Each structure stands twice: as C-alpha cells, then as structure tokens.
Amino acid sequence: MTGPRTETLTLPPRVSRRDVLQAGALGLGAASLLPTSAIAAPQVATRRKSVIFVFLTGGISQQDSFDMKPAAPVDVRGEFQPVSTRTPGLQICEHLPLLAQRTDKYAILRTLATGSNGHELACHMMLTGRLDLPPAFNTNDAPSPNEWPSIPSLVTYATRGRNNLPPAVVLPQPSINEIGRFRPGQYAGRLGPRWEAWHVDIAAKCPLGNGACPDCFRFDGSPFQHGSPTIFDTPHLKLPNGGNGRLSERLSLLAGIENQREHMQRVARVEQHAKFREQAVSVLADPTTKEAFDVENADPKLVERYGKNKFGLSCLMAFRLSQAGVNYVQVNLGKNSSWDTHYGNFANLKNNLLPPMDRAVSALMDDLFESGLSEETLLIVGGEFGRTPKINKDAGRDHWDPVNSVLFAGAGVPGGKVIGKTDALAAYPLSGRQTTENFAATIFDTLGIPSSTSWTDLDGRPHQIYHAQPLEGLL
C-alpha cells in the first residue's frame, strides 16, 4: 500500500500515519504497529466461510443494469433495452449478456439504501457498514482515526487468517477521487492500525485510472492513454535468482522490513513483527499465494475469459486469494469513481464499463461454482449508491441513495431470486428496504462472527460489530 499522505494523526503515542502506511507499503497491513494491550482481544469467528465483495466505485445505475423500467417515461428509462435471462420473468440490461445467462446463480437485491447522496459519506456508510458517523468525522481528512473501522478491518479483528495469510485483503488500489483524496471508510479508523487489513496497492500507476485499465476513458469521450506498459506492478512478489534456497537474501519485500527493524521495534512488539514477516514469507514462497498475485502471467485462455484488464485480472486475483484461504477479499472495480456517470451515462456504460464488468464477474462466478468454492463463498457485487431516475442534461445520471441494486451469489443464496421491489421509476422502495447495516451484518454472519462481538476504540470505548440483522429474504 502506498501512503496517501504523511501528516501525523491523533493515534496512540508515537504511532503516526507514516508508521501505519510504511508498514502497509510493504504489503503487510499495519497490525504489527500497536502493542496487544492497546486493544481488547477479539471474539474470534469459528465458521470457515468466505466473502468476495466487488465494489463498483462511484455507484452503478440501477435503471441501466439490474432494475430496468422499460415502461417509464423516456427521460427515465433511457437508451438501453431489457433482455430476458435464464430465469423466467427476470430481465436485466442488454449489455450484460453473460450475467443474463447466469441468473440461476445469483440473487438481486433492488432496495439497498445507503443514507447519503455524497460519495464520501456513502462510501463511509457502505464500507464500514454503519449509518451513523463518529465524533470529529471529516470528509476532507481521510484516512483518519476519526472514521469507523472498515469491514475488512473488522474482519481482520474478528476472524483468524488461514494458511498463514491475512484474514482480509483489499485490491488492486484504494478508492481515490479525481483530486487525489481518499474516500473515507477504507481503513481501520477508530479500531486502530493494529487491525488494518492488507491493502494490496498493485495497480499500475495510471494518472487517470478510470475504468478497466488499460482501456481507460474520460467521461466526455476525449482520448486518454493508459499511463503504464502493464496493468499491475508486481516486481516485489518475484523471488530472486536462486529461488527458495535464497529466500533470506535480497527479497525486496522482506528487505524493506529488515531495514525498518529498529523503527518497527519502537512501535511494536518483536513477536508482532515476526508474525507479519512470516506472512510476507508465505506470500513470496508459497506457490499458491504467489500465483494469486501473478495474474498477468496466467494462462492466456484464463486471462481471456476474465478480460486482460484491471477489472478482469482483479477478479481473477480475488478468486485465487479466496481459494488460497483469505476470508474476505474486496475488489475495487475502478479507482477514480469509475461508475460515477454524471456525464455520458449510456455511452460510458455501453462502451467502457458494463462489458468488462460483465465478463469479469461472470468468469469469477463460473470459477467459484465449478470449483465448489461457491458452497462456502459469498460473492457480492455493488456500489455505494444508485443513480437518479431522471436523466440530466449531459445524458448522465446523478447520485441517488434511496435504492441501489446489489448482486449476491454462493454460500446458500438461491439463484434467480429478486429481493425488494422499487416503484415505477426505480426511485424508491415499495417493499424490502435494507440498509448498509444489514449489508455488513450479512457479511459478518457469513464469516461466522458472533452477533455479540464487540470491539474497543482508541479511547477505550466499546462498540458492537453488528448494527442490524442480516439481509432479510436473502437465504
């Protein structure tokens, strides 16, 4: 993870944002930075189910994807046509042909409410699973200890990692807006950096990063060239010449840790440092986990199935990490609010967004079901809110939080099911309204985290992990 900014934060003594993000830049998360006495021991989940959350950053239009309203007025229904699917009576967008063939594998929730029409607040609510805001929360100061902990951080706190891997991974880059600000809700916040998830900031450093790089795009249609010869930057995952026999020598990832040993000892216990060093060795030395990151060199037929772009390779990486034993994988499909279609909604969905998402998510779904992992893995696909019913003057749709369509597959979810009903404009729920708190509770329940689980913030105050019941009608 690369550090967004380096100002000192109000954290426990001698722990700064630089401390947190330097550790994260090594691919280790930051859980080794605090002594164990700083945070109460968690109640650890026992059930071994997993979750993959594909986050459509910016907010996908429900009217142009999974909740189409062909009978609505022309300034609402838009340009796209609904198509029939494998499920009788269920229609979705014509530009999602692969997902239309797979509706027997997933359910659609059409009535998820976020609670805000602003990206910053909506992301915080979606990614933390809480509708309330913490004291001193500031949308212009992220990441910050004045945020509620992200769902991946809470998973890191409340579940044990498997196969010497971290419990939660976020990839391939953080969600950052067009002026370089981080969306709130992505980091450990009030929980403290000891429980930070692994943030694998592996996407090539493209200045725009919009959409499925290298097929980057500008919303106004003006030309843009992808800013890197690769899709991902993975040199730190390569073993040096000599292979495993020289694992202790010249490992770039571990070299960074050893160079910071004195620094790390100042802010962490030695055994914590050793634990995360062991995890770094595991990623580098284990063929399964190493292969999970090296997706650009995967079998060409496999890459073609997912799509040789940031969307496709990220979903392939998520499948491999889940297969290797990571409990929770979050995939950010887009860096710069890629699904935020205020301008040219129909052209950009048709040409730049829906086709690569359709291919990547369908391939991920196929691999989960064909491998048998779907029995123990919940796949979720959705953004932080929906889009306005009425089309604006720029042929776009603006932010809309009352309803949002989200897909769920695997882990016992019945395929072909529609949960919740919206009105004739896909504007408001008529039945089955759910919130991001129900959304988060569903994730925690799937992972086997007890509903009584609590955590203690940086000031010693207790908090419950659950703030609602799991989604009603999903299982």
Short mmCIF file of C-alpha atoms in Angstrom, two decimals:
data_model
loop_
_atom_site.label_atom_id
_atom_site.label_comp_id
_atom_site.label_asym_id
_atom_site.label_seq_id
_atom_site.Cartn_x
_atom_site.Cartn_y
_atom_site.Cartn_z
CA MET A 1 0.00 0.00 0.00
CA THR A 2 1.36 3.39 -0.80
CA GLY A 3 0.85 6.14 1.71
CA PRO A 4 -1.73 8.74 0.74
CA ARG A 5 -0.37 11.47 3.00
CA THR A 6 2.16 11.68 5.81
CA GLU A 7 0.84 14.14 8.39
CA THR A 8 0.84 12.90 11.96
CA LEU A 9 -2.53 11.63 13.15
CA THR A 10 -4.02 11.55 16.60
CA LEU A 11 -3.18 7.93 17.31
CA PRO A 12 -1.78 6.23 20.41
CA PRO A 13 1.62 7.66 21.43
CA ARG A 14 4.39 7.50 18.86
CA VAL A 15 2.25 5.94 16.15
CA SER A 16 1.85 8.17 13.11
CA ARG A 17 0.18 7.93 9.75
CA ARG A 18 3.67 7.46 8.32
CA ASP A 19 4.20 4.47 10.62
CA VAL A 20 0.93 2.92 9.52
CA LEU A 21 1.39 3.48 5.82
CA GLN A 22 5.06 2.49 5.71
CA ALA A 23 4.08 -0.90 7.06
CA GLY A 24 1.22 -1.08 4.60
CA ALA A 25 3.51 -0.21 1.71
CA LEU A 26 5.34 -3.44 2.45
CA GLY A 27 2.14 -5.34 1.79
CA LEU A 28 1.77 -6.26 5.45
CA GLY A 29 -1.07 -4.15 6.69
CA ALA A 30 -0.34 -2.33 9.92
CA ALA A 31 -1.47 -4.68 12.63
CA SER A 32 2.06 -5.02 13.96
CA LEU A 33 2.28 -1.38 14.96
CA LEU A 34 0.38 -1.44 18.25
CA PRO A 35 1.07 -3.44 21.39
CA THR A 36 -1.61 -6.01 22.10
CA SER A 37 -2.58 -4.19 25.28
CA ALA A 38 -3.84 -1.26 23.21
CA ILE A 39 -6.94 -3.16 22.05
CA ALA A 40 -9.02 -5.82 23.73
CA ALA A 41 -8.71 -9.34 22.42
CA PRO A 42 -11.44 -10.12 19.87
CA GLN A 43 -14.04 -12.83 19.89
CA VAL A 44 -12.87 -14.99 17.03
CA ALA A 45 -15.23 -16.49 14.46
CA THR A 46 -15.21 -20.24 14.05
CA ARG A 47 -17.14 -20.89 10.82
CA ARG A 48 -14.99 -21.10 7.71
CA LYS A 49 -16.98 -19.29 5.05
CA SER A 50 -15.51 -16.57 2.85
CA VAL A 51 -16.70 -13.39 1.15
CA ILE A 52 -15.63 -11.61 -2.04
CA PHE A 53 -17.02 -8.09 -2.40
CA VAL A 54 -16.67 -6.49 -5.85
CA PHE A 55 -17.09 -2.78 -5.16
CA LEU A 56 -18.32 -0.70 -8.13
CA THR A 57 -16.77 2.59 -7.05
CA GLY A 58 -18.88 5.60 -7.94
CA GLY A 59 -22.29 3.91 -7.94
CA ILE A 60 -23.82 1.91 -10.81
CA SER A 61 -27.12 2.98 -12.38
CA GLN A 62 -29.83 0.55 -11.30
CA GLN A 63 -32.16 1.61 -14.15
CA ASP A 64 -29.49 0.67 -16.69
CA SER A 65 -28.37 -2.63 -15.18
CA PHE A 66 -30.46 -4.78 -12.80
CA ASP A 67 -33.69 -2.83 -12.21
CA MET A 68 -34.77 -1.62 -15.64
CA LYS A 69 -38.08 0.19 -16.13
CA PRO A 70 -38.98 -0.06 -19.83
CA ALA A 71 -42.47 1.37 -19.22
CA ALA A 72 -41.16 4.54 -17.56
CA PRO A 73 -41.09 7.91 -19.37
CA VAL A 74 -38.31 8.29 -21.90
CA ASP A 75 -36.33 10.67 -19.66
CA VAL A 76 -36.19 7.92 -17.04
CA ARG A 77 -35.99 4.62 -18.89
CA GLY A 78 -33.01 5.67 -21.01
CA GLU A 79 -31.47 4.14 -24.12
CA PHE A 80 -30.95 0.51 -23.13
CA GLN A 81 -33.31 -2.39 -23.67
CA PRO A 82 -34.02 -5.16 -21.16
CA VAL A 83 -33.31 -8.74 -22.20
CA SER A 84 -34.71 -11.98 -20.91
CA THR A 85 -32.48 -14.10 -18.71
CA ARG A 86 -32.13 -17.74 -17.73
CA THR A 87 -34.73 -17.05 -15.03
CA PRO A 88 -38.30 -16.78 -16.42
CA GLY A 89 -39.77 -13.32 -15.88
CA LEU A 90 -36.46 -11.72 -14.88
CA GLN A 91 -34.88 -9.17 -17.22
CA ILE A 92 -31.64 -7.20 -16.99
CA CYS A 93 -29.72 -4.87 -19.31
CA GLU A 94 -28.91 -5.93 -22.86
CA HIS A 95 -25.24 -5.01 -22.25
CA LEU A 96 -24.90 -7.70 -19.58
CA PRO A 97 -25.37 -10.78 -21.80
CA LEU A 98 -23.09 -13.08 -19.79
CA LEU A 99 -24.72 -12.27 -16.47
CA ALA A 100 -28.12 -12.70 -18.15
CA GLN A 101 -27.13 -16.32 -18.83
CA ARG A 102 -26.22 -16.85 -15.16
CA THR A 103 -29.18 -15.52 -13.20
CA ASP A 104 -29.73 -19.03 -11.86
CA LYS A 105 -26.56 -18.49 -9.84
CA TYR A 106 -27.31 -15.16 -8.13
CA ALA A 107 -29.96 -13.11 -6.40
CA ILE A 108 -30.60 -9.39 -6.92
CA LEU A 109 -31.34 -7.07 -4.02
CA ARG A 110 -33.01 -3.99 -5.56
CA THR A 111 -33.68 -1.98 -2.41
CA LEU A 112 -30.40 -1.28 -0.60
CA ALA A 113 -30.33 2.25 0.85
CA THR A 114 -27.06 3.93 1.71
CA GLY A 115 -28.16 7.06 3.60
CA SER A 116 -26.32 9.77 1.66
CA ASN A 117 -26.09 11.13 -1.89
CA GLY A 118 -22.46 12.19 -1.38
CA HIS A 119 -19.60 9.86 -2.29
CA GLU A 120 -17.66 10.48 0.91
CA LEU A 121 -20.50 9.79 3.32
CA ALA A 122 -21.98 6.98 1.20
CA CYS A 123 -18.60 5.23 0.91
CA HIS A 124 -18.09 5.52 4.65
CA MET A 125 -21.54 4.04 5.26
CA MET A 126 -21.10 1.25 2.69
CA LEU A 127 -17.53 0.28 3.51
CA THR A 128 -17.93 0.40 7.30
CA GLY A 129 -21.48 -0.91 7.48
CA ARG A 130 -22.65 1.93 9.72
CA LEU A 131 -25.10 4.76 9.03
CA ASP A 132 -24.03 6.92 11.96
CA LEU A 133 -20.85 8.99 11.87
CA PRO A 134 -18.12 9.05 14.54
CA PRO A 135 -17.25 12.19 16.52
CA ALA A 136 -14.94 14.61 14.68
CA PHE A 137 -15.52 12.80 11.38
CA ASN A 138 -14.38 14.97 8.47
CA THR A 139 -14.86 14.01 4.83
CA ASN A 140 -11.78 16.05 3.88
CA ASP A 141 -9.48 14.13 6.22
CA ALA A 142 -9.15 10.53 5.11
CA PRO A 143 -7.75 8.14 6.05
CA SER A 144 -8.19 9.22 9.64
CA PRO A 145 -8.65 7.70 13.11
CA ASN A 146 -11.92 9.64 13.19
CA GLU A 147 -13.61 7.08 10.92
CA TRP A 148 -15.41 3.91 11.85
CA PRO A 149 -13.35 0.82 11.02
CA SER A 150 -13.80 -0.66 7.57
CA ILE A 151 -15.45 -4.03 7.13
CA PRO A 152 -12.06 -5.58 6.13
CA SER A 153 -10.52 -4.23 9.36
CA LEU A 154 -13.34 -5.67 11.45
CA VAL A 155 -12.89 -8.99 9.65
CA THR A 156 -9.17 -8.84 10.46
CA TYR A 157 -10.10 -8.22 14.10
CA ALA A 158 -12.78 -10.88 14.44
CA THR A 159 -11.54 -13.79 12.29
CA ARG A 160 -8.35 -15.78 12.14
CA GLY A 161 -6.30 -15.98 8.98
CA ARG A 162 -5.81 -19.32 7.28
CA ASN A 163 -2.70 -20.83 5.73
CA ASN A 164 -0.60 -18.06 7.25
CA LEU A 165 -2.48 -15.49 5.15
CA PRO A 166 -4.20 -12.33 6.39
CA PRO A 167 -7.92 -12.55 7.12
CA ALA A 168 -8.79 -9.68 4.76
CA VAL A 169 -7.29 -8.23 1.57
CA VAL A 170 -8.28 -5.13 -0.42
CA LEU A 171 -7.09 -4.83 -4.04
CA PRO A 172 -5.93 -3.61 -6.53
CA GLN A 173 -5.84 0.00 -5.28
CA PRO A 174 -7.71 2.28 -2.90
CA SER A 175 -10.69 4.33 -3.99
CA ILE A 176 -9.45 7.86 -4.64
CA ASN A 177 -11.35 10.74 -6.19
CA GLU A 178 -10.30 12.90 -9.13
CA ILE A 179 -8.34 15.35 -6.95
CA GLY A 180 -6.42 12.67 -5.11
CA ARG A 181 -8.48 12.41 -1.92
CA PHE A 182 -9.11 9.03 -0.37
CA ARG A 183 -12.71 8.01 0.11
CA PRO A 184 -13.48 7.58 3.84
CA GLY A 185 -14.23 4.19 5.32
CA GLN A 186 -11.40 2.20 3.75
CA TYR A 187 -9.09 1.79 6.74
CA ALA A 188 -9.10 0.74 10.40
CA GLY A 189 -10.00 4.18 11.80
CA ARG A 190 -11.21 4.05 15.42
CA LEU A 191 -10.28 0.38 15.70
CA GLY A 192 -6.60 1.26 15.44
CA PRO A 193 -3.91 0.30 12.92
CA ARG A 194 -3.14 -3.00 14.63
CA TRP A 195 -6.17 -4.42 12.84
CA GLU A 196 -5.54 -2.96 9.40
CA ALA A 197 -6.34 -5.32 6.52
CA TRP A 198 -3.78 -5.98 3.81
CA HIS A 199 -4.16 -3.26 1.19
CA VAL A 200 -2.55 -4.57 -1.97
CA ASP A 201 -1.98 -1.41 -3.99
CA ILE A 202 -0.84 -3.31 -7.03
CA ALA A 203 -2.48 -1.46 -9.95
CA ALA A 204 -0.08 0.25 -12.31
CA LYS A 205 0.22 3.96 -11.63
CA CYS A 206 -2.06 5.34 -14.32
CA PRO A 207 -2.74 9.07 -13.81
CA LEU A 208 -6.45 8.61 -14.52
CA GLY A 209 -7.13 5.01 -13.57
CA ASN A 210 -10.75 5.25 -14.69
CA GLY A 211 -12.37 2.01 -15.72
CA ALA A 212 -10.75 -1.22 -16.86
CA CYS A 213 -7.16 -0.12 -17.49
CA PRO A 214 -5.51 -0.28 -19.98
CA ASP A 215 -8.86 0.64 -21.56
CA CYS A 216 -9.00 3.89 -19.61
CA PHE A 217 -11.57 6.50 -20.51
CA ARG A 218 -12.68 10.03 -19.89
CA PHE A 219 -16.38 10.57 -19.32
CA ASP A 220 -16.51 13.27 -22.02
CA GLY A 221 -15.08 10.86 -24.60
CA SER A 222 -11.80 12.71 -25.14
CA PRO A 223 -8.76 10.46 -25.80
CA PHE A 224 -6.69 9.12 -22.93
CA GLN A 225 -3.64 6.84 -22.99
CA HIS A 226 -3.08 4.33 -20.18
CA GLY A 227 -0.04 5.54 -18.23
CA SER A 228 1.87 2.26 -17.88
CA PRO A 229 3.03 -0.65 -20.04
CA THR A 230 1.48 -3.06 -17.53
CA ILE A 231 -1.85 -3.44 -15.74
CA PHE A 232 -0.35 -4.43 -12.38
CA ASP A 233 3.03 -3.72 -10.78
CA THR A 234 4.20 -6.92 -9.10
CA PRO A 235 8.05 -6.90 -9.03
CA HIS A 236 8.10 -7.17 -5.23
CA LEU A 237 6.43 -10.56 -5.48
CA LYS A 238 9.22 -12.09 -7.54
CA LEU A 239 11.74 -14.39 -5.90
CA PRO A 240 15.38 -13.56 -6.70
CA ASN A 241 17.52 -15.83 -8.83
CA GLY A 242 18.24 -18.94 -6.84
CA GLY A 243 14.66 -19.50 -5.73
CA ASN A 244 13.59 -20.67 -2.32
CA GLY A 245 17.10 -21.61 -1.28
CA ARG A 246 17.96 -17.92 -1.19
CA LEU A 247 14.70 -16.75 0.34
CA SER A 248 16.55 -14.98 3.14
CA GLU A 249 18.60 -12.97 0.65
CA ARG A 250 17.62 -9.96 -1.40
CA LEU A 251 13.86 -10.40 -1.04
CA SER A 252 12.73 -6.91 -1.83
CA LEU A 253 9.63 -7.18 0.32
CA LEU A 254 11.50 -8.58 3.32
CA ALA A 255 14.45 -6.25 2.79
CA GLY A 256 12.11 -3.37 3.45
CA ILE A 257 11.06 -4.99 6.71
CA GLU A 258 14.63 -5.64 7.85
CA ASN A 259 15.65 -2.08 7.03
CA GLN A 260 12.87 -0.89 9.31
CA ARG A 261 13.50 -3.36 12.15
CA GLU A 262 14.74 -0.69 14.52
CA HIS A 263 11.84 1.57 13.58
CA MET A 264 9.30 -1.21 14.00
CA GLN A 265 10.66 -2.23 17.38
CA ARG A 266 9.99 1.29 18.55
CA VAL A 267 6.27 0.95 17.89
CA ALA A 268 5.58 -2.78 18.07
CA ARG A 269 6.42 -5.92 19.95
CA VAL A 270 9.06 -8.14 18.35
CA GLU A 271 6.69 -11.09 18.10
CA GLN A 272 4.20 -8.97 16.18
CA HIS A 273 6.96 -8.05 13.73
CA ALA A 274 7.85 -11.74 13.38
CA LYS A 275 4.23 -12.65 12.71
CA PHE A 276 3.96 -10.31 9.76
CA ARG A 277 7.40 -11.20 8.50
CA GLU A 278 6.16 -14.80 8.43
CA GLN A 279 3.12 -13.74 6.42
CA ALA A 280 5.35 -11.92 3.93
CA VAL A 281 7.49 -15.05 3.52
CA SER A 282 4.31 -17.05 2.97
CA VAL A 283 3.17 -14.79 0.15
CA LEU A 284 6.55 -14.98 -1.55
CA ALA A 285 7.40 -18.63 -1.02
CA ASP A 286 4.08 -20.44 -1.32
CA PRO A 287 3.31 -21.24 -4.98
CA THR A 288 -0.43 -20.84 -4.49
CA THR A 289 -0.29 -17.37 -2.96
CA LYS A 290 2.49 -16.21 -5.26
CA GLU A 291 0.42 -17.35 -8.25
CA ALA A 292 -2.58 -15.46 -6.89
CA PHE A 293 -0.79 -12.15 -7.42
CA ASP A 294 0.93 -13.01 -10.69
CA VAL A 295 -2.27 -12.91 -12.74
CA GLU A 296 -0.84 -11.10 -15.77
CA ASN A 297 1.20 -14.23 -16.47
CA ALA A 298 -1.71 -16.63 -16.04
CA ASP A 299 -2.75 -18.98 -18.82
CA PRO A 300 -3.80 -16.81 -21.80
CA LYS A 301 -7.14 -18.64 -22.16
CA LEU A 302 -7.92 -17.97 -18.50
CA VAL A 303 -6.96 -14.30 -18.85
CA GLU A 304 -9.11 -14.00 -21.95
CA ARG A 305 -12.08 -15.42 -20.05
CA TYR A 306 -11.78 -12.79 -17.31
CA GLY A 307 -10.57 -9.98 -19.59
CA LYS A 308 -6.99 -8.71 -19.84
CA ASN A 309 -7.69 -5.50 -17.99
CA LYS A 310 -7.85 -4.21 -14.43
CA PHE A 311 -11.41 -5.44 -13.89
CA GLY A 312 -10.75 -8.95 -15.15
CA LEU A 313 -7.36 -9.51 -13.55
CA SER A 314 -8.57 -8.11 -10.22
CA CYS A 315 -11.44 -10.61 -10.16
CA LEU A 316 -9.06 -13.44 -11.07
CA MET A 317 -6.77 -12.36 -8.24
CA ALA A 318 -9.73 -12.31 -5.85
CA PHE A 319 -10.67 -15.87 -6.82
CA ARG A 320 -7.15 -17.12 -6.28
CA LEU A 321 -6.77 -15.37 -2.92
CA SER A 322 -10.09 -16.77 -1.73
CA GLN A 323 -9.03 -20.20 -2.98
CA ALA A 324 -5.74 -19.84 -1.07
CA GLY A 325 -7.59 -19.12 2.18
CA VAL A 326 -8.22 -15.38 2.57
CA ASN A 327 -11.51 -14.92 4.43
CA TYR A 328 -12.56 -11.59 2.90
CA VAL A 329 -11.42 -10.07 -0.39
CA GLN A 330 -12.60 -6.64 -1.51
CA VAL A 331 -12.06 -5.76 -5.17
CA ASN A 332 -12.31 -2.09 -6.06
CA LEU A 333 -13.52 -2.04 -9.68
CA GLY A 334 -12.33 1.43 -10.52
CA LYS A 335 -10.07 3.94 -8.83
CA ASN A 336 -11.48 7.32 -9.70
CA SER A 337 -15.24 6.79 -9.16
CA SER A 338 -15.40 4.91 -12.44
CA TRP A 339 -19.14 4.24 -12.18
CA ASP A 340 -19.98 7.88 -11.43
CA THR A 341 -21.75 8.53 -14.73
CA HIS A 342 -22.91 12.13 -14.39
CA TYR A 343 -21.77 12.65 -17.98
CA GLY A 344 -22.42 10.28 -20.89
CA ASN A 345 -24.03 7.58 -18.77
CA PHE A 346 -25.17 5.46 -21.70
CA ALA A 347 -22.07 5.74 -23.87
CA ASN A 348 -19.72 5.00 -20.98
CA LEU A 349 -21.75 2.12 -19.59
CA LYS A 350 -22.10 0.58 -23.04
CA ASN A 351 -18.52 1.05 -24.21
CA ASN A 352 -16.33 1.21 -21.11
CA LEU A 353 -17.97 -0.25 -18.02
CA LEU A 354 -20.67 -2.88 -18.43
CA PRO A 355 -18.83 -5.19 -20.90
CA PRO A 356 -15.62 -5.66 -18.83
CA MET A 357 -17.61 -5.98 -15.60
CA ASP A 358 -19.98 -8.49 -17.22
CA ARG A 359 -17.07 -10.61 -18.38
CA ALA A 360 -15.01 -10.40 -15.18
CA VAL A 361 -17.84 -11.08 -12.73
CA SER A 362 -19.24 -13.89 -14.89
CA ALA A 363 -15.84 -15.60 -15.04
CA LEU A 364 -15.42 -15.21 -11.29
CA MET A 365 -18.87 -16.64 -10.71
CA ASP A 366 -18.16 -19.58 -13.03
CA ASP A 367 -14.91 -20.44 -11.27
CA LEU A 368 -16.50 -20.23 -7.83
CA PHE A 369 -19.30 -22.61 -8.85
CA GLU A 370 -17.22 -25.00 -10.94
CA SER A 371 -14.55 -25.32 -8.23
CA GLY A 372 -17.09 -25.91 -5.49
CA LEU A 373 -15.94 -22.79 -3.62
CA SER A 374 -19.39 -21.25 -4.09
CA GLU A 375 -20.71 -23.52 -1.34
CA GLU A 376 -18.53 -21.69 1.18
CA THR A 377 -18.03 -18.31 -0.53
CA LEU A 378 -20.45 -15.40 -0.78
CA LEU A 379 -19.90 -13.17 -3.82
CA ILE A 380 -21.30 -9.63 -3.64
CA VAL A 381 -21.30 -7.01 -6.43
CA GLY A 382 -22.48 -3.42 -5.88
CA GLY A 383 -21.63 0.25 -5.44
CA GLU A 384 -22.15 2.88 -2.75
CA PHE A 385 -25.49 4.11 -4.14
CA GLY A 386 -27.69 4.13 -7.24
CA ARG A 387 -28.35 6.84 -9.83
CA THR A 388 -31.16 9.34 -10.29
CA PRO A 389 -34.26 8.22 -12.18
CA LYS A 390 -34.28 11.32 -14.34
CA ILE A 391 -31.57 11.70 -16.95
CA ASN A 392 -29.70 15.02 -16.69
CA LYS A 393 -28.79 17.49 -19.44
CA ASP A 394 -25.45 15.74 -20.04
CA ALA A 395 -27.08 12.38 -20.81
CA GLY A 396 -25.96 11.26 -17.35
CA ARG A 397 -27.48 10.25 -14.06
CA ASP A 398 -26.59 11.80 -10.71
CA HIS A 399 -26.25 10.31 -7.21
CA TRP A 400 -29.25 8.57 -5.65
CA ASP A 401 -29.16 6.85 -2.28
CA PRO A 402 -32.77 5.62 -1.65
CA VAL A 403 -32.25 2.44 -3.72
CA ASN A 404 -29.30 0.54 -5.11
CA SER A 405 -29.13 -2.86 -6.82
CA VAL A 406 -26.64 -5.41 -5.44
CA LEU A 407 -25.90 -8.99 -6.57
CA PHE A 408 -25.35 -11.93 -4.20
CA ALA A 409 -24.19 -15.41 -5.22
CA GLY A 410 -22.98 -18.54 -3.46
CA ALA A 411 -22.96 -19.54 0.23
CA GLY A 412 -26.53 -20.82 0.01
CA VAL A 413 -28.07 -17.83 -1.81
CA PRO A 414 -30.84 -19.11 -4.12
CA GLY A 415 -30.31 -18.13 -7.74
CA GLY A 416 -32.94 -16.31 -9.75
CA LYS A 417 -34.35 -14.55 -6.71
CA VAL A 418 -35.25 -10.83 -6.57
CA ILE A 419 -35.35 -9.24 -3.13
CA GLY A 420 -37.20 -5.98 -2.65
CA LYS A 421 -39.36 -4.04 -5.08
CA THR A 422 -38.98 -0.49 -6.33
CA ASP A 423 -41.54 1.90 -7.76
CA ALA A 424 -42.20 2.52 -11.47
CA LEU A 425 -39.12 4.78 -11.75
CA ALA A 426 -36.65 2.66 -9.70
CA ALA A 427 -36.57 5.65 -7.36
CA TYR A 428 -37.95 4.43 -4.03
CA PRO A 429 -38.56 1.07 -2.37
CA LEU A 430 -42.10 -0.28 -2.27
CA SER A 431 -41.07 -3.24 -0.13
CA GLY A 432 -37.99 -4.90 1.29
CA ARG A 433 -35.89 -1.83 2.09
CA GLN A 434 -32.48 -2.76 3.51
CA THR A 435 -29.52 -0.62 4.60
CA THR A 436 -25.75 -0.85 4.62
CA GLU A 437 -26.02 -2.05 8.22
CA ASN A 438 -27.98 -5.10 7.04
CA PHE A 439 -25.40 -5.48 4.26
CA ALA A 440 -22.50 -5.57 6.74
CA ALA A 441 -24.35 -7.89 9.10
CA THR A 442 -24.78 -10.35 6.23
CA ILE A 443 -21.03 -10.35 5.65
CA PHE A 444 -20.25 -10.84 9.34
CA ASP A 445 -22.84 -13.60 9.66
CA THR A 446 -21.46 -15.40 6.59
CA LEU A 447 -17.99 -15.31 8.12
CA GLY A 448 -19.33 -16.76 11.36
CA ILE A 449 -18.68 -13.70 13.50
CA PRO A 450 -20.97 -13.92 16.58
CA SER A 451 -23.66 -11.24 16.78
CA SER A 452 -22.44 -10.37 20.28
CA THR A 453 -18.94 -9.48 19.10
CA SER A 454 -17.68 -6.10 20.22
CA TRP A 455 -14.55 -4.04 19.70
CA THR A 456 -12.85 -1.28 21.69
CA ASP A 457 -11.86 2.01 20.08
CA LEU A 458 -8.70 4.04 20.57
CA ASP A 459 -10.24 5.82 23.55
CA GLY A 460 -11.28 2.60 25.27
CA ARG A 461 -14.98 2.81 24.34
CA PRO A 462 -16.76 -0.43 23.43
CA HIS A 463 -18.73 -0.83 20.17
CA GLN A 464 -20.83 -3.63 18.71
CA ILE A 465 -19.83 -5.05 15.33
CA TYR A 466 -23.43 -5.71 14.31
CA HIS A 467 -25.83 -2.76 13.94
CA ALA A 468 -28.70 -4.61 12.27
CA GLN A 469 -29.88 -8.07 11.30
CA PRO A 470 -28.55 -9.78 8.13
CA LEU A 471 -30.46 -9.05 4.93
CA GLU A 472 -33.99 -10.33 5.16
CA GLY A 473 -35.02 -12.80 2.48
CA LEU A 474 -31.51 -13.45 1.11
CA LEU A 475 -31.20 -17.04 2.35
#
